[in-house]
Amino acid sequence: MEIIHVSAECYPVAKAGGLGDVVGALPKYQVELGHNAKVVMPMYRTKFLYNNNWDLVHEGYQQLGSQQFKYAVIREKTNVLGFELYLIDINGLLDREKIYGYDDDTERFLAFQIATCDWLSKWAHQPDIVHCHDHHTALMPFMMQFCHAFKHLGRIPTVFTIHNAQYQGWIDWNKQALLPPFDSWKWGLLDWDKTINPLACAIKCASKVTTVSPSYMEELRYAANGLENLMQYERGKSVGILNGIDADVWNPQSDNFIAKNYDDHAVKEGKRKNKKELCGQFGLDEDKPLIVFIGRLVGEKAADILPDAIRNSTYQHRGAANFLVLGSGESEVENNLEHVKNQLHGYVNTYIGYNETLSHLMYAGADFLLMPSRVEPCGLNQMYALRYGTVPMVRSTGGLKDTVKDFGDWQGYGIRFNNATVPDITHSVGRAIDLYNNKRDLYNWMRSYMMNINYSWDASAEEYIKLYENLIEN
Ligand code: ADP
Ligand code: GLC
């Protein structure tokens, strides 16, 4: 099968979060299953571009409203990522260092989708599946069926994966002219609540809709940032498939970013050495349980209550645990975290920013990973933590619910709590401290057990293949 993944992110080319990890891994596993999976993404000016070799495969011209733009498609020569990687270059729009956060993001990702459709429509053959990820690529199923120039792509089955329904890519109707000419009576497919809503449009137009965990699919039927009724209506073509992790990249036995490699037999010693390195770097006490948070500092992740939760936990449990936070996001949260760090020097430290290397050392060196998320479509961090023998402490929601079992339950290996609140987090920190200090046998058993859970893409990559096969057969 020839599968085209279209995405704004793909690790290690460009990553802002879990979307990048997924698109960097799923195609590789699909290739291992014998399929021809490819990734098409924008050509940002990231390190990966300059450190690899490329062939120019296509050049073309398209319109973004009244403006003509030139695009080029380049292909990485050696399939270094385990699949064919294509970058779309559009000077003036995509040639930036960052992935998102520009005033013209709407125009940038519209042009990307238009160029991708145009390039696909020039192929001598048609791929079997086009698989689009999140709102930046969500207008493609519509464009392929209803934009005059691309209509002959309309018979290719499309899959749309919702990684996060909080972000829908809303476009004001007064920008309608930026879209290539389309069947005007189809405007209703673009619309949701009087705006062009790319996410809603993909849910309506894609042949199949997936979310990144089964529980998140259920949740979207009553909490989808305004799209609940649509998710209900389209439930027949929707399915939740749990994300996996790239077991080559996230492997404590071979990870080059950590201080000491280890497997489940050497977990105690391996983690001790990584913890020593981490605590040394951040002035923390290696004899106390170390609880870390890694992620975007935004409301969805409940990062706003993190400063108070850390302060409260430190006071209530008399400094029995240390905390380390890695993340960036809302400036108020960043400032509050810096404040707690200064107030509780020696107990709490932070790294405000994005640091891939440090994240690996934290998964390896920490004892517990805290994820109090209000919304978590899947969450990869908790699965990385499990692989590195770090106990996840998670709120029972979305993918966290599907991947972590509380240690109070039979063969449980994590800590779960119900509410994203300071009292619930403080209580869970108490349980973590007790587990670490007083239930050593259980704690050691949990670490070896969790390291052997297989959350790699093996099973889910196959599930996607079955989904595609059903579409092709029908
Ligand atoms: P989301 O995609 O919602 O941010 P996920 O749990 O799916 O959440 O994935 C987050 C990914 O981004 C993980 O690979 C995590 O390690 C990484 N990450 C998040 N914030 C940072 C950061 N500040 N520095 C390094 N890696 C980060
Ligand atoms: C999104 C979600 C996260 C998920 C990731 C990859 O960013 O917030 O929960 O793991 O996509 O699918």
Coordinates of C-alpha atoms in Angstrom, one line a residue, residues 192 203-204 221 227-238:
W192 CA -19.0 25.4 11.7
I203 CA -14.4 15.3 10.3
K204 CA -17.1 15.8 7.7
R221 CA -18.6 13.1 22.1
L227 CA -17.7 19.9 18.0
E228 CA -19.5 17.5 20.3
N229 CA -22.6 17.2 18.1
L230 CA -20.5 16.6 15.0
M231 CA -18.5 13.9 16.7
Q232 CA -21.7 12.2 17.7
Y233 CA -23.1 12.5 14.2
E234 CA -19.9 11.1 12.6
R235 CA -19.4 8.3 15.1
G236 CA -20.0 5.6 12.5
K237 CA -16.7 6.5 10.7
S238 CA -14.7 7.3 13.8

